[in-house]
Tab-separated table of C-alpha atoms in Angstrom:
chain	number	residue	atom	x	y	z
A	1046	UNK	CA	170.504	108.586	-189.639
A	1047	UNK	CA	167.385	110.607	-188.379
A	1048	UNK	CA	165.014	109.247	-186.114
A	1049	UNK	CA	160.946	110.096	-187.084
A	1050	UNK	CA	159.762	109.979	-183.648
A	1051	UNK	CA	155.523	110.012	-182.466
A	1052	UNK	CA	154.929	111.031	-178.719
A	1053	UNK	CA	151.724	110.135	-177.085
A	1054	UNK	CA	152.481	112.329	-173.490
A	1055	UNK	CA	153.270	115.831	-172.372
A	1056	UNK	CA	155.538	118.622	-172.542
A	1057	UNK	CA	157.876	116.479	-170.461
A	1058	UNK	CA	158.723	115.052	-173.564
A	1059	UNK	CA	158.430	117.124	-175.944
A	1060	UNK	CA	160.155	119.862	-174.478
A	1061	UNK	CA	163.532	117.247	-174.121
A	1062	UNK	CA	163.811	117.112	-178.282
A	1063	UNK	CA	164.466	120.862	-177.822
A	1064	UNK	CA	167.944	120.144	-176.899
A	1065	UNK	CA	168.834	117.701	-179.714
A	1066	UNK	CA	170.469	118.286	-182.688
A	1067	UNK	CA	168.397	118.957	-185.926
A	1068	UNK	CA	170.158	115.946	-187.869
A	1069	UNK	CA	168.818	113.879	-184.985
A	1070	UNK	CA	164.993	113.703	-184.520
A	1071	UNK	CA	162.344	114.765	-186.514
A	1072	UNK	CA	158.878	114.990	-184.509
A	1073	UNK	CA	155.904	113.718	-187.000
A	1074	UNK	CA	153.593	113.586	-184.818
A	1075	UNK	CA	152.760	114.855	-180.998
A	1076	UNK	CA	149.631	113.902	-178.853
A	1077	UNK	CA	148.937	115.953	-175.911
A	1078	UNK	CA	146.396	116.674	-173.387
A	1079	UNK	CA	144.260	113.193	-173.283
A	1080	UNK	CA	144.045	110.052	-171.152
A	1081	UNK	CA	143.536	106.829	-172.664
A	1082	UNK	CA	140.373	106.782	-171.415
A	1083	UNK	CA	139.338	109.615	-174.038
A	1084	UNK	CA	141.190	108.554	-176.743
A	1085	UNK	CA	139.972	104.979	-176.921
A	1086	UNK	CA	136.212	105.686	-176.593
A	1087	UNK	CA	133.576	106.592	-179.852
A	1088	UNK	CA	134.683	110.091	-181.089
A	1089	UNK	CA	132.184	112.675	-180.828
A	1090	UNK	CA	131.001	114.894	-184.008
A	1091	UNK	CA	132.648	117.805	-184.392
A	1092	UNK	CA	134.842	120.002	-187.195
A	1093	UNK	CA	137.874	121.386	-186.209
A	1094	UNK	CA	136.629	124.762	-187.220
A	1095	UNK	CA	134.025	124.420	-184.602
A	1096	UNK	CA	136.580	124.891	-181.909
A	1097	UNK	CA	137.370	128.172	-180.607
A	1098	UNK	CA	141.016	128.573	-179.380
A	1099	UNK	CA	143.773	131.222	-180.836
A	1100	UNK	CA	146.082	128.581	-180.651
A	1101	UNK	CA	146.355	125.863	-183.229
A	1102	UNK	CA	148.523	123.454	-181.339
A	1103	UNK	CA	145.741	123.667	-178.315
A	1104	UNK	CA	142.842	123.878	-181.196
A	1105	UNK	CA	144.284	120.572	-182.891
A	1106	UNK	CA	144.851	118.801	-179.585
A	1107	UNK	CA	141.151	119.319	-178.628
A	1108	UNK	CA	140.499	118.042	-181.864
A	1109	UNK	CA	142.222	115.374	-181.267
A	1110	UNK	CA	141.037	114.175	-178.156
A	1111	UNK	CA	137.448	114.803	-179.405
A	1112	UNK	CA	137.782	112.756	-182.572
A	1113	UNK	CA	139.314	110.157	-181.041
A	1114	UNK	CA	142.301	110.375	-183.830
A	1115	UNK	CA	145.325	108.706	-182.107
A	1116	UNK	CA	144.119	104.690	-182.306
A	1117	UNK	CA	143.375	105.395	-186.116
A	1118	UNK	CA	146.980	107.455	-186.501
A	1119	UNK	CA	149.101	104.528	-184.730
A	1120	UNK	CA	148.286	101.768	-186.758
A	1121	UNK	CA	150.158	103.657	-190.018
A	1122	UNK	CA	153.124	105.794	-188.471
A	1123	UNK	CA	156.349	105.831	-190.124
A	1124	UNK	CA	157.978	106.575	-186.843
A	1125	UNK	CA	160.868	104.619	-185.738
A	1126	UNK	CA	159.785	105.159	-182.055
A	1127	UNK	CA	156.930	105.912	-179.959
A	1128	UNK	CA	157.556	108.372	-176.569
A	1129	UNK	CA	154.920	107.375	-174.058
A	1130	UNK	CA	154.434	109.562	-170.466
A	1131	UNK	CA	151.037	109.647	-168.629
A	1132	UNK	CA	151.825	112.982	-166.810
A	1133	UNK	CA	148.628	114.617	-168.489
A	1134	UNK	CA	146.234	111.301	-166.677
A	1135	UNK	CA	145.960	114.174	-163.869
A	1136	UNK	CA	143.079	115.804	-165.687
A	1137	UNK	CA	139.447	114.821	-165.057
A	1138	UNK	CA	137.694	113.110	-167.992
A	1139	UNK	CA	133.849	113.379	-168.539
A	1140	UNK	CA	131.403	111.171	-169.590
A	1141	UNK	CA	128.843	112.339	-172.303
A	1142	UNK	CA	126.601	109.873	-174.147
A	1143	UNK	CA	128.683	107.143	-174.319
A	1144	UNK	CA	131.978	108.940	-175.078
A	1145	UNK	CA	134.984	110.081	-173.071
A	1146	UNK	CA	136.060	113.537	-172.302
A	1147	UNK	CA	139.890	114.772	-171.062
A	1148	UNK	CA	138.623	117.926	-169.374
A	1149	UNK	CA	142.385	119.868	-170.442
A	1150	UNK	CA	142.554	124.026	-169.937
A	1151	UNK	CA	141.738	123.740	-173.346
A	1152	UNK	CA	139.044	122.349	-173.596
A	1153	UNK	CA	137.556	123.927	-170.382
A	1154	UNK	CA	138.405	127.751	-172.028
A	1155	UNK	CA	136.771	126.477	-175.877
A	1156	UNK	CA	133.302	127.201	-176.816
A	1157	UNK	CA	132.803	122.918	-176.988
A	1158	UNK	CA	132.855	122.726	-173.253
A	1159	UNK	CA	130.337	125.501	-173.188
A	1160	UNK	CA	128.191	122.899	-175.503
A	1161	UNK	CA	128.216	120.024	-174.117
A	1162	UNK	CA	129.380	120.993	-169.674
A	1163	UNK	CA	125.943	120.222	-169.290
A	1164	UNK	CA	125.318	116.971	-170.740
A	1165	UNK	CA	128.613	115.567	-169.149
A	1166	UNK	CA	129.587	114.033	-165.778
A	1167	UNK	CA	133.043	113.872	-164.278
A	1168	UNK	CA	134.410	109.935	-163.800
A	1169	UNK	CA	135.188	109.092	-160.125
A	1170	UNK	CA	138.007	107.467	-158.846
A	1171	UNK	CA	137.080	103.518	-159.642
A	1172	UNK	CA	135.338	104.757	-162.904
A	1173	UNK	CA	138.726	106.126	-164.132
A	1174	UNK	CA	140.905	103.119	-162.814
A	1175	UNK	CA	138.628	100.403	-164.439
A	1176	UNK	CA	138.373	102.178	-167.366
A	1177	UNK	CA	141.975	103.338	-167.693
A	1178	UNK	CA	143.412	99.744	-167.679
A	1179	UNK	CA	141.213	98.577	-169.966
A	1180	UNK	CA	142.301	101.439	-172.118
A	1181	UNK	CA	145.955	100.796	-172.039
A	1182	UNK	CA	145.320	97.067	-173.140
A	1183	UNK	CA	143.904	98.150	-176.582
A	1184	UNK	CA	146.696	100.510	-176.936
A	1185	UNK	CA	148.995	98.185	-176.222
A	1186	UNK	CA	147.635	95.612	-178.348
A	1187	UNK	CA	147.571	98.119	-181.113
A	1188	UNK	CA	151.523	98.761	-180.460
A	1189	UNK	CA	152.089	95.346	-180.963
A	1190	UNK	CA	150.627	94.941	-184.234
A	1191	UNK	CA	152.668	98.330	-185.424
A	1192	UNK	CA	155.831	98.150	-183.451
A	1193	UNK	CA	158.606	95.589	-181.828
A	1194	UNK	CA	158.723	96.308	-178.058
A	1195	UNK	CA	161.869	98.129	-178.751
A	1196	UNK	CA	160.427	100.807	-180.801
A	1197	UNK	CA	158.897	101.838	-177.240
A	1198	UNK	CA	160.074	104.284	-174.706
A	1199	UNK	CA	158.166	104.802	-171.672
A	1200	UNK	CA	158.719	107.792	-170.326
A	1201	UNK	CA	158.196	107.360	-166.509
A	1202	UNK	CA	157.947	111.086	-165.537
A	1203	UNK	CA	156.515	112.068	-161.908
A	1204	UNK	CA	155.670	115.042	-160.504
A	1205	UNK	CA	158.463	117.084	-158.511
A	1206	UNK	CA	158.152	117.549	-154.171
A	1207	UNK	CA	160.912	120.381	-154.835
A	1208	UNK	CA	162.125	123.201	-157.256
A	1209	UNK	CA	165.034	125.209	-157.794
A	1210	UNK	CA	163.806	128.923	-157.323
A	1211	UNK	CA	165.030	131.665	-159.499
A	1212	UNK	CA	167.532	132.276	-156.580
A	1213	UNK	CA	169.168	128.890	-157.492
A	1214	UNK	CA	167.584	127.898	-154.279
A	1215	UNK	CA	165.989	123.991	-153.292
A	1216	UNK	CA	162.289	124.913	-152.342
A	1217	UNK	CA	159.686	122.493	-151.590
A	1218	UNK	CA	156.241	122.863	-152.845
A	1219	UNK	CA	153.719	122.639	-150.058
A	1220	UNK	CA	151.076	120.792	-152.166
A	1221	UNK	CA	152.803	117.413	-151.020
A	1222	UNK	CA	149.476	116.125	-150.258
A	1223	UNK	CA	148.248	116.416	-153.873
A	1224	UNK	CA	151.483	115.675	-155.494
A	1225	UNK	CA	151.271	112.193	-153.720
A	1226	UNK	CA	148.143	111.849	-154.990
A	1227	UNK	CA	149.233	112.181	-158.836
A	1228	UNK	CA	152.140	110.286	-158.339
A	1229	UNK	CA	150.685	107.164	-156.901
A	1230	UNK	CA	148.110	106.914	-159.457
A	1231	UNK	CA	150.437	107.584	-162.510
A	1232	UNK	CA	152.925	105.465	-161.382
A	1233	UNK	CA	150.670	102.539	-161.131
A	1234	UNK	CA	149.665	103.131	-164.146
A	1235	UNK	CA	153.613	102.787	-165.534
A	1236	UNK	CA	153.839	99.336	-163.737
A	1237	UNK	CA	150.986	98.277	-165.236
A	1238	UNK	CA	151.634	99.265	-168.873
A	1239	UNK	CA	155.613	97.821	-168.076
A	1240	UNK	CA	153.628	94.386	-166.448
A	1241	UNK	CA	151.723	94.349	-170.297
A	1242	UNK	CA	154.182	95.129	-172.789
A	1243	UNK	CA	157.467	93.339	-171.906
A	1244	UNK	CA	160.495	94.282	-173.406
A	1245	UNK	CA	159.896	98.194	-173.778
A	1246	UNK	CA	162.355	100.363	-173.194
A	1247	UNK	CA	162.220	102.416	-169.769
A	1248	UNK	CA	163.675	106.145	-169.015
A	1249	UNK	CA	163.160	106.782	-165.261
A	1250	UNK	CA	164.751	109.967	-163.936
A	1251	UNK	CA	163.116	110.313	-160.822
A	1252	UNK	CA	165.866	109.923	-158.100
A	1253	UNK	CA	167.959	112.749	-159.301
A	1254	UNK	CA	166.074	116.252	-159.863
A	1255	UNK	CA	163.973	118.889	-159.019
A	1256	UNK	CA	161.249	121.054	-160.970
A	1257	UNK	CA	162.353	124.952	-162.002
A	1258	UNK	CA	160.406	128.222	-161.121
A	1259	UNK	CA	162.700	129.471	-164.659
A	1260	UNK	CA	161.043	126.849	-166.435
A	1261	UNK	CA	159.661	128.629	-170.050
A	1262	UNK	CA	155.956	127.292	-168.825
A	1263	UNK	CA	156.228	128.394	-165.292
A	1264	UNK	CA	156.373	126.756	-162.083
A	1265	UNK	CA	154.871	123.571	-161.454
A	1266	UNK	CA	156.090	120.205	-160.568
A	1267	UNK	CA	156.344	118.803	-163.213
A	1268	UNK	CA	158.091	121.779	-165.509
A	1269	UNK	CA	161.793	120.108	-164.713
A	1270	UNK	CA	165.641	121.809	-164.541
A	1271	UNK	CA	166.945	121.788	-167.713
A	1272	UNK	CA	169.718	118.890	-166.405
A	1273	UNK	CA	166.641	117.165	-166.039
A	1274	UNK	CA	165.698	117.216	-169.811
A	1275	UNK	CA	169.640	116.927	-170.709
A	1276	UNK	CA	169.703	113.112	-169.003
A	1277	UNK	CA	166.358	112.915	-170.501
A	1278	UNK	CA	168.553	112.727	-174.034
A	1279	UNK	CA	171.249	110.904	-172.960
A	1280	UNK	CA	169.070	107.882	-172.522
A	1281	UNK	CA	166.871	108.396	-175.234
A	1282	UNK	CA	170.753	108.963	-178.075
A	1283	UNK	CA	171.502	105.508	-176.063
A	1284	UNK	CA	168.174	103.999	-176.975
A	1285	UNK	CA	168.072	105.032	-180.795
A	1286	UNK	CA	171.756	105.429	-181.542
């Protein structure tokens, strides 16, 4: 039977369904390119025809973000399963009249941040760790009156210290500095989501493989080898088979 699945993440995840079988999975909806911070704060005014982007995907995720649609969208899925990553909590979110921003490509290159850049501050560290766990609390206790624990997969998904080049070749990036950075704040915020919802299901890859420079998106470390997004499935048929 086919599996209606809702993913609140990245392309990490996404990108995986690609190699399923159409009688599988059926995507209803996707969330992309917000923190929890953003998405659980008051929504700020604006009509999706009021942002600017050629693409609709990136022109509905802004709108997304902006509105604040995700906590009103969870509480009446049909999906059988939520996909949870926090690989997009690397982006800066602003503060702007009581409301909170994910500062995504996006919404950096669409006429909105040219309305409101100067009305908004960035979050600092301790801003964005305060506020992020007290984020994840309400989402979680809006799982729980939706879903049983099993309906969700965390997706633990880190960023990459080494690619295969288009050589077939193990590189390392040299940003191993920054990479650290990333992955010691998204992985803390895994534990702490695990510590708060007990009996979740968990996919953790990150023992095994390496980012791609052939990657459809490009090189970065966290655009994965496709054996990467092939395991990725095996655990998730295991999970909802």
């Amino acid at each position: 039977m086919m599996k209606k699945l809702d993913i609140l993440g990245s392309c990490v995840t996404r990108d995986a369904l690609e190699l399923t079988e159409e009688s599988q999975y059926t995507l209803e909806t996707y969330f992309a390119r917000s923190s929890l911070i953003s998405l659980y704060s008051p929504k700020v005014d604006i009509k999706r025809e009021d942002i600017q982007l050629a693409s609709d995907f990136q022109k509905e995720m802004v709108y997304y973000d902006l509105t604040k649609y995700f906590p009103r969208y969870i509480k009446e899925t049909e999906a059988d399963y939520l996909l949870i990553d926090f690989i997009d909590e690397r982006m800066e979110v602003l503060e702007r009249n009581g409301s909170y921003i994910t500062r995504s490509n996006e919404f950096v290159h669409s006429n909105v941040n040219e309305q409101i850049q100067y009305e908004a501050s960035v979050l600092n560290k301790e801003e964005i760790n305060e506020l992020w766990k007290k984020s994840a609390l309400t989402l979680i206790e809006d799982l729980k009156g939706r879903f049983n624990p099993k309906q969700i997969i965390l997706h633990k998904a880190l960023w990459r210290y080494s690619y295969i080049d288009k050589n077939g070749e193990e590189q390392t990036f040299k940003e191993h500095y920054w990479i650290k950075r990333n992955n010691d704040k998204i992985d803390g915020y895994y534990k702490f989501f695990q510590e708060n919802f007990p009996g979740i299901h968990v996919i953790d890859l990150n023992d095994q493989y390496h980012a791609d420079e052939s990657n459809k998106w490009g090189l970065s470390p966290f655009h994965y080898e496709e054996k990467y997004y092939k395991a990725f499935i095996e655990q998730l048929n295991k999970i909802c088979q």
